[in-house]
Coordinates of N, CA and C and ligand atoms in Angstrom, one line a residue:
M144 N 103.6 75.8 85.4 CA 103.6 74.6 86.4 C 104.7 74.8 87.4
N145 N 104.4 74.4 88.7 CA 105.4 74.6 89.7 C 106.4 73.5 89.7
E146 N 107.6 73.9 90.2 CA 108.7 73.0 90.4 C 108.3 71.9 91.4
V147 N 108.6 70.7 91.1 CA 108.2 69.6 92.0 C 109.4 69.4 93.0
T148 N 109.1 69.4 94.3 CA 110.2 69.2 95.2 C 110.8 67.8 95.1
T149 N 112.0 67.6 95.6 CA 112.6 66.3 95.5 C 112.2 65.4 96.6
G150 N 111.9 65.9 97.8 CA 111.5 65.1 98.9 C 110.0 64.8 98.8
P151 N 109.5 64.3 100.0 CA 108.0 64.1 100.0 C 107.2 65.4 99.9
A152 N 106.0 65.2 99.3 CA 105.2 66.4 99.1 C 104.9 67.2 100.4
V153 N 105.0 68.5 100.4 CA 104.5 69.3 101.5 C 103.5 70.2 100.9
L154 N 102.2 70.0 101.3 CA 101.1 70.8 100.7 C 100.4 71.6 101.9
I155 N 100.0 72.8 101.6 CA 99.3 73.6 102.6 C 97.9 73.9 102.1
L156 N 96.9 73.8 103.0 CA 95.6 74.2 102.7 C 95.3 75.5 103.4
L157 N 95.0 76.5 102.7 CA 94.7 77.8 103.3 C 93.2 78.1 103.1
G158 N 92.7 78.8 104.1 CA 91.3 79.2 104.0 C 90.7 79.4 105.4
P159 N 89.6 80.2 105.5 CA 89.1 80.6 106.8 C 88.4 79.4 107.4
P160 N 88.0 79.5 108.7 CA 87.3 78.4 109.4 C 86.0 78.1 108.6
G161 N 85.8 76.8 108.4 CA 84.5 76.5 107.7 C 84.7 76.3 106.2
A162 N 85.9 76.6 105.7 CA 86.2 76.5 104.2 C 86.2 75.1 103.8
G163 N 86.4 74.1 104.7 CA 86.5 72.7 104.3 C 87.9 72.2 104.3
K164 N 88.8 72.8 105.0 CA 90.2 72.3 105.0 C 90.3 70.9 105.5
G165 N 89.7 70.7 106.7 CA 89.7 69.4 107.3 C 89.1 68.3 106.5
T166 N 87.9 68.6 105.9 CA 87.2 67.6 105.1 C 88.1 67.3 103.9
Q167 N 88.6 68.3 103.2 CA 89.4 68.0 102.0 C 90.7 67.3 102.3
A168 N 91.3 67.7 103.4 CA 92.6 67.0 103.8 C 92.4 65.6 104.1
R169 N 91.3 65.2 104.7 CA 91.0 63.8 105.0 C 90.8 63.0 103.6
L170 N 90.1 63.7 102.7 CA 89.9 63.0 101.4 C 91.3 62.8 100.6
L171 N 92.1 63.8 100.7 CA 93.4 63.7 100.1 C 94.3 62.7 100.8
E172 N 94.1 62.6 102.1 CA 94.9 61.6 102.8 C 94.5 60.2 102.3
E173 N 93.1 60.0 102.2 CA 92.7 58.6 101.7 C 93.1 58.4 100.3
R174 N 93.1 59.4 99.4 CA 93.3 59.1 98.0 C 94.8 59.0 97.7
F175 N 95.7 59.8 98.4 CA 97.1 59.9 98.0 C 98.0 59.3 99.1
G176 N 97.4 58.9 100.2 CA 98.3 58.3 101.2 C 99.2 59.3 101.9
L177 N 98.8 60.6 101.8 CA 99.5 61.7 102.5 C 99.0 61.7 103.9
I178 N 99.8 62.4 104.8 CA 99.4 62.5 106.2 C 98.8 63.9 106.4
Q179 N 97.6 63.9 106.9 CA 96.9 65.1 107.3 C 97.5 65.6 108.6
L180 N 98.0 66.8 108.6 CA 98.6 67.3 109.8 C 97.9 68.6 110.2
S181 N 97.0 68.5 111.2 CA 96.2 69.7 111.6 C 96.7 70.2 112.9
T182 N 97.2 71.4 112.9 CA 97.6 72.0 114.2 C 96.5 72.1 115.2
G183 N 95.3 72.4 114.7 CA 94.1 72.4 115.5 C 93.9 71.1 116.2
D184 N 94.0 70.0 115.5 CA 93.8 68.7 116.1 C 94.9 68.4 117.2
L185 N 96.1 68.8 116.8 CA 97.3 68.6 117.7 C 97.1 69.4 119.0
L186 N 96.6 70.6 118.8 CA 96.3 71.5 120.0 C 95.2 70.9 120.8
R187 N 94.1 70.5 120.2 CA 93.0 69.9 121.0 C 93.4 68.7 121.8
A188 N 94.3 67.9 121.1 CA 94.8 66.7 121.9 C 95.7 67.2 123.1
A189 N 96.5 68.2 122.9 CA 97.3 68.7 124.0 C 96.4 69.3 125.1
V190 N 95.3 69.9 124.7 CA 94.4 70.5 125.7 C 93.8 69.3 126.5
A191 N 93.3 68.3 125.8 CA 92.7 67.1 126.4 C 93.6 66.4 127.3
A192 N 94.9 66.4 127.0 CA 95.9 65.7 127.8 C 96.4 66.5 128.9
G193 N 96.1 67.8 128.9 CA 96.5 68.7 130.0 C 98.0 69.0 130.0
T194 N 98.7 68.9 128.8 CA 100.1 69.2 128.8 C 100.3 70.7 129.0
P195 N 101.6 71.1 129.3 CA 101.8 72.6 129.4 C 101.4 73.4 128.2
A196 N 101.6 72.8 127.0 CA 101.2 73.5 125.8 C 99.7 73.6 125.7
G197 N 99.0 72.6 126.1 CA 97.6 72.5 126.1 C 97.0 73.5 127.1
R198 N 97.6 73.6 128.2 CA 97.1 74.6 129.2 C 97.3 76.0 128.8
A199 N 98.4 76.3 128.0 CA 98.6 77.6 127.5 C 97.7 77.9 126.4
A200 N 97.3 76.9 125.6 CA 96.4 77.2 124.4 C 94.9 77.2 124.7
K201 N 94.5 76.6 125.8 CA 93.1 76.4 126.0 C 92.2 77.7 125.9
S202 N 92.6 78.7 126.7 CA 91.7 79.8 126.7 C 91.8 80.6 125.4
V203 N 92.9 80.6 124.8 CA 93.1 81.3 123.5 C 92.2 80.7 122.5
M204 N 92.2 79.4 122.4 CA 91.3 78.6 121.5 C 89.8 78.9 121.7
E205 N 89.5 78.9 123.0 CA 88.1 79.1 123.3 C 87.6 80.5 122.9
A206 N 88.5 81.5 122.9 CA 88.2 82.8 122.5 C 88.3 83.0 121.0
G207 N 88.8 82.0 120.3 CA 88.9 82.2 118.8 C 90.1 82.9 118.4
G208 N 91.1 83.1 119.3 CA 92.4 83.8 118.9 C 93.4 82.8 118.4
L209 N 94.6 83.3 118.1 CA 95.6 82.4 117.6 C 96.6 82.1 118.8
V210 N 96.9 80.8 118.9 CA 97.9 80.4 119.9 C 99.3 80.9 119.5
S211 N 100.2 81.1 120.4 CA 101.5 81.7 120.1 C 102.2 80.8 119.1
D212 N 103.0 81.5 118.3 CA 103.8 80.8 117.3 C 104.7 79.8 118.0
D213 N 105.3 80.1 119.1 CA 106.3 79.2 119.8 C 105.6 77.9 120.2
T214 N 104.4 78.0 120.7 CA 103.6 76.8 121.2 C 103.3 76.0 120.0
V215 N 102.8 76.6 118.9 CA 102.3 75.8 117.7 C 103.5 75.2 117.0
L216 N 104.6 76.0 117.0 CA 105.8 75.4 116.2 C 106.4 74.3 117.0
A217 N 106.4 74.3 118.3 CA 107.0 73.2 119.1 C 106.1 71.9 118.8
I218 N 104.8 72.1 118.8 CA 103.9 70.9 118.6 C 104.1 70.4 117.2
L219 N 104.2 71.3 116.2 CA 104.4 70.9 114.8 C 105.7 70.2 114.6
A220 N 106.8 70.8 115.2 CA 108.1 70.2 114.9 C 108.2 68.8 115.5
D221 N 107.5 68.5 116.6 CA 107.5 67.2 117.2 C 106.8 66.2 116.3
R222 N 105.7 66.7 115.7 CA 104.9 65.8 114.9 C 105.6 65.5 113.6
M223 N 106.3 66.5 113.0 CA 107.1 66.4 111.8 C 108.3 65.5 111.9
A224 N 108.7 65.2 113.2 CA 109.8 64.4 113.4 C 109.4 62.9 113.4
E225 N 108.1 62.6 113.4 CA 107.7 61.2 113.4 C 107.8 60.6 112.0
P226 N 108.1 59.3 112.0 CA 108.5 58.7 110.7 C 107.4 58.7 109.6
D227 N 106.1 58.6 110.0 CA 105.1 58.5 109.0 C 105.0 59.7 108.0
V228 N 105.5 60.9 108.5 CA 105.4 62.1 107.6 C 106.2 62.0 106.3
K229 N 107.1 60.9 106.3 CA 107.9 60.7 105.1 C 107.0 60.4 103.9
A230 N 105.8 60.0 104.1 CA 104.8 59.8 103.0 C 104.4 61.1 102.3
G231 N 104.7 62.3 103.0 CA 104.3 63.6 102.5 C 103.1 64.0 103.4
V232 N 103.0 65.4 103.5 CA 102.0 65.9 104.4 C 101.1 67.0 103.8
I233 N 99.9 67.0 104.3 CA 99.0 68.1 104.0 C 98.8 68.9 105.2
L234 N 99.3 70.1 105.2 CA 99.2 70.9 106.4 C 97.8 71.6 106.4
D235 N 97.0 71.4 107.5 CA 95.7 71.9 107.6 C 95.6 72.8 108.8
G236 N 95.5 74.1 108.5 CA 95.5 75.1 109.6 C 96.9 75.6 110.0
F237 N 97.9 75.3 109.2 CA 99.2 75.8 109.5 C 99.9 76.0 108.2
P238 N 100.7 77.0 108.0 CA 100.9 78.2 108.9 C 99.8 79.1 108.9
R239 N 99.7 79.9 110.0 CA 98.6 80.9 110.1 C 99.1 82.3 110.3
T240 N 100.5 82.4 110.4 CA 101.1 83.7 110.6 C 102.3 83.8 109.7
A241 N 102.8 85.0 109.4 CA 104.0 85.1 108.6 C 105.2 84.4 109.4
G242 N 105.2 84.6 110.7 CA 106.3 83.9 111.5 C 106.3 82.4 111.3
Q243 N 105.1 81.8 111.3 CA 105.0 80.4 111.2 C 105.4 80.0 109.8
A244 N 105.1 80.8 108.8 CA 105.5 80.4 107.4 C 107.0 80.4 107.3
E245 N 107.6 81.4 107.9 CA 109.1 81.5 107.8 C 109.7 80.3 108.6
A246 N 109.1 80.0 109.7 CA 109.7 78.8 110.5 C 109.5 77.5 109.8
L247 N 108.4 77.4 109.1 CA 108.1 76.2 108.3 C 109.2 76.0 107.2
D248 N 109.5 77.1 106.5 CA 110.5 77.1 105.5 C 111.9 76.6 106.1
A249 N 112.2 77.2 107.2 CA 113.5 76.8 107.9 C 113.5 75.4 108.3
L250 N 112.3 74.9 108.8 CA 112.3 73.5 109.3 C 112.4 72.5 108.0
L251 N 111.8 72.9 106.9 CA 111.9 72.0 105.7 C 113.3 72.1 105.1
A252 N 113.9 73.3 105.2 CA 115.2 73.4 104.6 C 116.2 72.5 105.2
R253 N 116.0 72.2 106.5 CA 117.0 71.3 107.2 C 117.1 69.9 106.5
T254 N 116.0 69.5 105.8 CA 116.0 68.2 105.1 C 115.9 68.4 103.6
G255 N 116.3 69.6 103.1 CA 116.3 69.9 101.7 C 114.9 69.9 101.1
Q256 N 113.9 70.2 101.9 CA 112.5 70.2 101.3 C 112.0 71.7 101.2
K257 N 110.9 71.8 100.5 CA 110.2 73.1 100.5 C 108.8 72.9 100.2
V258 N 108.0 73.9 100.4 CA 106.5 73.8 100.2 C 106.3 73.6 98.7
G259 N 105.5 72.5 98.4 CA 105.3 72.2 97.0 C 104.1 73.0 96.4
A260 N 103.1 73.2 97.2 CA 101.9 74.0 96.8 C 101.2 74.5 98.0
A261 N 100.7 75.7 97.9 CA 99.8 76.2 99.0 C 98.4 76.5 98.2
I262 N 97.4 75.7 98.7 CA 96.1 75.8 98.0 C 95.2 76.6 98.8
S263 N 94.7 77.7 98.2 CA 93.8 78.6 98.9 C 92.3 78.2 98.6
L264 N 91.5 77.9 99.6 CA 90.1 77.5 99.4 C 89.3 78.8 99.5
E265 N 88.8 79.2 98.3 CA 88.1 80.5 98.2 C 86.7 80.4 98.6
V266 N 86.2 81.1 99.6 CA 84.8 80.9 100.0 C 84.2 82.3 100.4
D267 N 82.9 82.3 100.5 CA 82.2 83.5 100.9 C 82.2 83.6 102.5
D268 N 82.8 84.7 103.0 CA 82.8 84.8 104.4 C 81.5 84.7 105.1
E269 N 80.5 85.3 104.5 CA 79.1 85.3 105.1 C 78.6 83.9 105.4
A270 N 79.0 82.9 104.5 CA 78.5 81.6 104.7 C 79.2 80.8 105.8
M271 N 80.4 81.3 106.2 CA 81.3 80.5 107.0 C 80.8 80.4 108.5
V272 N 80.2 81.4 109.0 CA 79.8 81.4 110.4 C 78.7 80.3 110.6
G273 N 77.7 80.2 109.6 CA 76.7 79.2 109.6 C 77.3 77.8 109.5
R274 N 78.2 77.7 108.6 CA 78.9 76.4 108.4 C 79.5 75.8 109.6
V275 N 80.3 76.7 110.3 CA 81.0 76.3 111.5 C 80.1 76.0 112.6
A276 N 79.1 76.9 112.8 CA 78.2 76.8 114.0 C 77.4 75.5 114.0
G277 N 77.1 74.9 112.8 CA 76.3 73.7 112.8 C 77.0 72.4 112.7
R278 N 78.3 72.4 112.8 CA 79.0 71.2 112.4 C 79.3 70.3 113.6
F279 N 79.4 69.0 113.4 CA 79.7 68.0 114.4 C 80.3 66.8 113.7
S280 N 80.9 65.9 114.5 CA 81.6 64.8 113.8 C 81.4 63.5 114.7
C281 N 81.5 62.4 114.0 CA 81.4 61.1 114.6 C 82.6 61.0 115.6
A282 N 82.3 60.6 116.8 CA 83.4 60.4 117.9 C 84.2 59.2 117.5
A283 N 83.7 58.3 116.8 CA 84.5 57.0 116.5 C 85.4 57.2 115.3
C284 N 84.9 57.7 114.2 CA 85.7 57.7 112.9 C 86.0 59.1 112.5
G285 N 85.4 60.1 113.1 CA 85.8 61.5 112.7 C 85.0 62.0 111.5
E286 N 84.1 61.2 110.9 CA 83.4 61.7 109.7 C 82.6 63.0 110.1
G287 N 82.7 64.0 109.2 CA 82.1 65.3 109.6 C 80.7 65.5 109.1
Y288 N 79.8 66.2 109.9 CA 78.4 66.4 109.5 C 78.1 67.8 109.8
H289 N 76.9 68.2 109.3 CA 76.4 69.6 109.6 C 74.9 69.5 109.8
D290 N 74.4 70.2 110.9 CA 72.9 70.1 111.2 C 72.0 70.3 110.0
A291 N 72.3 71.3 109.2 CA 71.5 71.6 108.1 C 72.0 71.1 106.8
G292 N 73.3 71.2 106.6 CA 73.9 70.9 105.3 C 74.2 69.4 105.0
K293 N 74.5 68.7 106.1 CA 74.9 67.3 105.9 C 74.5 66.5 107.2
P294 N 73.2 66.3 107.4 CA 72.9 65.5 108.6 C 73.2 64.0 108.3
T295 N 73.2 63.2 109.4 CA 73.3 61.8 109.2 C 72.1 61.3 108.5
A296 N 72.2 60.2 107.7 CA 71.1 59.7 106.9 C 70.0 59.1 107.9
T297 N 70.5 58.4 109.0 CA 69.6 58.0 110.0 C 70.0 58.8 111.3
A298 N 69.0 59.4 111.9 CA 69.3 60.3 113.1 C 70.1 59.5 114.1
G299 N 71.2 60.1 114.6 CA 72.0 59.5 115.7 C 72.9 58.3 115.3
T300 N 73.0 58.1 114.0 CA 74.0 57.0 113.5 C 74.9 57.5 112.4
C301 N 76.2 57.3 112.6 CA 77.2 57.7 111.6 C 77.0 56.9 110.3
D302 N 76.9 57.6 109.2 CA 76.7 57.0 107.9 C 77.9 56.1 107.6
K303 N 79.1 56.5 108.0 CA 80.3 55.8 107.6 C 80.6 54.6 108.4
C304 N 80.5 54.7 109.8 CA 81.0 53.6 110.6 C 79.9 53.0 111.5
G305 N 78.7 53.6 111.5 CA 77.6 53.1 112.3 C 77.7 53.6 113.8
G306 N 78.7 54.4 114.1 CA 78.9 54.9 115.5 C 77.7 55.7 115.9
T307 N 77.5 55.8 117.2 CA 76.3 56.5 117.7 C 76.7 57.7 118.6
A308 N 78.0 57.9 118.8 CA 78.4 59.0 119.7 C 79.0 60.1 118.7
F309 N 78.6 61.3 119.0 CA 79.1 62.5 118.2 C 79.7 63.5 119.0
K310 N 80.5 64.4 118.4 CA 81.1 65.5 119.2 C 81.0 66.8 118.5
R311 N 81.0 67.9 119.2 CA 81.0 69.2 118.7 C 82.2 69.9 119.3
R312 N 83.0 70.7 118.5 CA 84.1 71.4 119.1 C 83.6 72.6 119.9
A313 N 84.3 72.9 121.1 CA 83.9 73.9 122.0 C 83.9 75.3 121.2
D314 N 84.8 75.4 120.2 CA 84.9 76.8 119.6 C 84.0 76.9 118.3
D315 N 83.2 75.8 118.0 CA 82.3 75.9 116.9 C 80.9 76.5 117.2
N316 N 81.0 77.8 117.7 CA 79.7 78.5 117.9 C 79.9 79.8 117.2
A317 N 78.7 80.5 116.9 CA 78.7 81.7 116.0 C 79.7 82.8 116.5
E318 N 79.7 83.0 117.8 CA 80.5 84.1 118.4 C 82.0 83.9 118.2
T319 N 82.4 82.6 118.5 CA 83.8 82.3 118.4 C 84.2 82.2 116.9
A320 N 83.3 81.7 116.1 CA 83.6 81.6 114.6 C 83.9 83.0 114.1
R321 N 83.2 84.1 114.5 CA 83.4 85.4 114.0 C 84.8 85.9 114.4
A322 N 85.2 85.6 115.7 CA 86.6 85.9 116.1 C 87.6 85.2 115.3
R323 N 87.3 83.9 115.0 CA 88.3 83.1 114.2 C 88.4 83.7 112.8
L324 N 87.3 84.1 112.2 CA 87.3 84.7 110.9 C 88.2 86.0 110.9
Q325 N 88.0 86.8 111.9 CA 88.8 88.0 112.1 C 90.3 87.7 112.1
A326 N 90.6 86.7 112.9 CA 92.0 86.3 113.1 C 92.5 85.9 111.7
Y327 N 91.7 85.1 111.0 CA 92.1 84.7 109.7 C 92.5 85.8 108.8
H328 N 91.6 86.8 108.7 CA 91.8 87.9 107.8 C 93.0 88.8 108.2
A329 N 93.2 89.0 109.5 CA 94.2 89.8 110.0 C 95.6 89.2 109.8
Q330 N 95.7 87.9 110.1 CA 97.0 87.2 110.3 C 97.3 86.2 109.2
T331 N 96.3 85.5 108.7 CA 96.6 84.4 107.8 C 96.4 84.7 106.3
A332 N 95.4 85.5 106.0 CA 95.1 85.8 104.6 C 96.4 86.4 103.9
P333 N 97.2 87.2 104.6 CA 98.4 87.8 103.9 C 99.3 86.7 103.4
L334 N 99.2 85.5 103.9 CA 100.1 84.4 103.4 C 99.8 84.0 102.0
I335 N 98.5 84.3 101.5 CA 98.2 84.0 100.1 C 99.2 84.8 99.2
A336 N 99.4 86.0 99.5 CA 100.3 86.8 98.7 C 101.7 86.3 98.8
H337 N 102.1 85.8 100.0 CA 103.4 85.3 100.2 C 103.7 84.1 99.3
Y338 N 102.7 83.1 99.3 CA 102.9 81.9 98.5 C 102.7 82.2 97.0
R339 N 102.0 83.2 96.7 CA 101.9 83.6 95.3 C 103.3 84.1 94.8
S340 N 103.9 84.9 95.7 CA 105.2 85.4 95.3 C 106.3 84.3 95.2
L341 N 106.1 83.2 95.9 CA 107.0 82.1 95.7 C 106.7 81.2 94.5
G342 N 105.5 81.5 93.9 CA 105.1 80.7 92.7 C 104.5 79.4 93.0
V343 N 104.0 79.2 94.2 CA 103.4 77.9 94.6 C 102.0 78.0 95.0
L344 N 101.3 79.2 94.7 CA 99.9 79.3 95.1 C 99.0 78.7 94.0
E345 N 98.0 78.0 94.5 CA 96.9 77.5 93.7 C 95.6 78.0 94.4
S346 N 94.6 78.3 93.6 CA 93.3 78.8 94.3 C 92.2 77.9 93.7
V347 N 91.2 77.6 94.6 CA 90.1 76.7 94.2 C 88.8 77.4 94.8
D348 N 87.8 77.5 93.9 CA 86.5 77.9 94.4 C 85.9 76.8 95.3
A349 N 85.8 77.1 96.6 CA 85.4 76.1 97.5 C 84.0 76.3 98.1
M350 N 83.1 76.9 97.2 CA 81.7 77.0 97.7 C 80.8 75.9 97.1
G351 N 81.4 75.1 96.2 CA 80.6 74.1 95.5 C 80.5 72.8 96.3
A352 N 80.2 71.7 95.5 CA 80.1 70.4 96.1 C 81.4 69.8 96.6
I353 N 81.4 69.1 97.7 CA 82.7 68.6 98.3 C 83.4 67.7 97.2
T354 N 82.7 66.9 96.5 CA 83.4 66.1 95.5 C 84.0 66.9 94.4
D355 N 83.4 68.0 93.9 CA 84.0 68.8 92.9 C 85.2 69.5 93.4
I356 N 85.2 70.0 94.6 CA 86.4 70.6 95.2 C 87.5 69.6 95.3
A357 N 87.1 68.4 95.8 CA 88.1 67.3 95.9 C 88.8 67.0 94.6
A358 N 88.0 67.0 93.5 CA 88.6 66.7 92.2 C 89.6 67.8 91.8
A359 N 89.2 69.0 92.0 CA 90.1 70.1 91.7 C 91.4 70.0 92.5
L360 N 91.3 69.8 93.8 CA 92.5 69.7 94.6 C 93.3 68.5 94.2
G361 N 92.6 67.4 93.9 CA 93.3 66.2 93.5 C 94.2 66.4 92.3
S362 N 93.8 67.2 91.4 CA 94.7 67.4 90.2 C 95.9 68.2 90.6
F363 N 95.8 69.2 91.5 CA 97.0 69.8 92.0 C 98.0 68.9 92.7
V364 N 97.4 68.0 93.5 CA 98.2 67.1 94.4 C 98.8 66.0 93.5
A365 N 98.1 65.6 92.5 CA 98.7 64.6 91.6 C 100.0 65.1 91.0
R366 N 100.0 66.4 90.7 CA 101.2 67.0 90.1 C 102.4 66.9 91.1
Q367 N 102.0 67.1 92.4 CA 103.1 67.2 93.4 C 103.6 65.8 93.7
T368 N 102.7 64.8 93.7 CA 103.1 63.5 94.1 C 103.6 62.6 92.9
G369 N 103.5 63.2 91.7 CA 104.0 62.5 90.5 C 103.4 61.2 90.3
Ligands
LIG97 P1 91.4 74.7 113.6 O1 91.1 73.3 114.1 O2 92.4 74.8 112.6 O3 90.1 75.5 113.3 O4 92.0 75.5 114.9 C1 91.3 75.7 116.1 C2 92.0 76.7 117.0 O5 93.3 76.2 117.3 C3 92.2 78.0 116.3 O6 91.1 78.9 116.4 C4 93.4 78.5 117.1 O7 93.0 79.0 118.3 C5 94.2 77.3 117.3 N1 95.2 77.0 116.2 C6 95.2 76.0 115.3 N2 96.2 76.1 114.5 C7 96.9 77.2 114.8 C8 98.1 77.8 114.3 N3 98.7 77.3 113.2 N4 98.5 79.0 114.9 C9 97.8 79.5 115.9 N5 96.7 78.9 116.5 C10 96.3 77.8 115.9

C-alpha cells in the first residue's frame, strides 16, 4: 500500500487520448469532492480567450502535438494557486512529459506535498481512434457522448440536463487522434515507469464499462483521501 500524503490528495490519471481520463475524472470529482484539473481544458479556454498562451498553443493542439512545457506549466501553476484545489486534485492530461513530471514534483514540494497515486488507464490503442473521432459533449453541462457508443437517449437532447446544444473538439478527428496517440507513446507513456519506480503507480483495465472502471478507481482514491 502506498504512503498517504499529509496534504490534500494529488492524483494523476495517465492514458492515451480516448482512454476515458476526462470521464473518470468527472466521476471522481462528483464522488470525492476533488477538483478535476485538465490542462487540455485550461489550454482550450486560453485559446478561446485569445491569451498569449492560447495563441502559442492553438496550432500545436490542432496538429495533435504537445504544447511546450513552459506554456503548460505556467497555466497549471496559476490554476494550482487558486484556493479550491485545497480539496485535492485529479490531474487529467498532466504531466505529459518527463520535464512536466519533474516540475510537478518541485511545485508540490513547495507546500510539502507529493503525488499520492498515478493511475494508468490501460486500453487497446486500436480502439482509441474510433472512440476519439466519435465523441461530443453537451455545451451546457459537459456530459460526454459518442456517436456510436453512447448517443443521447433522445436525439438532440442531453440526458443529464436537457440541453440542446452540443460541441465537438476541433482535434477529435481520426487524423489528429493518430498524432495524439503517437505523442502519447513517445513522450507520456515513459512516465508509467517513472511513477512505478516511485511506488505510486496503479493500473486499471479501462476497456470495460465506465461504471466498473469508476469502481476500481474509486477504491484507489478512497485510500488516498482516507
Ligand atoms: P486533452 O484535452 O488532454 O486531450 O489535450 C488536448 C491537447 O492539448 C493535446 O493534444 C495537447 O496539444 C494539449 N495538451 C493538453 N495537456 C497538455 C500537456 N500536459 N502538455 C502538453 N500539451 C498538452
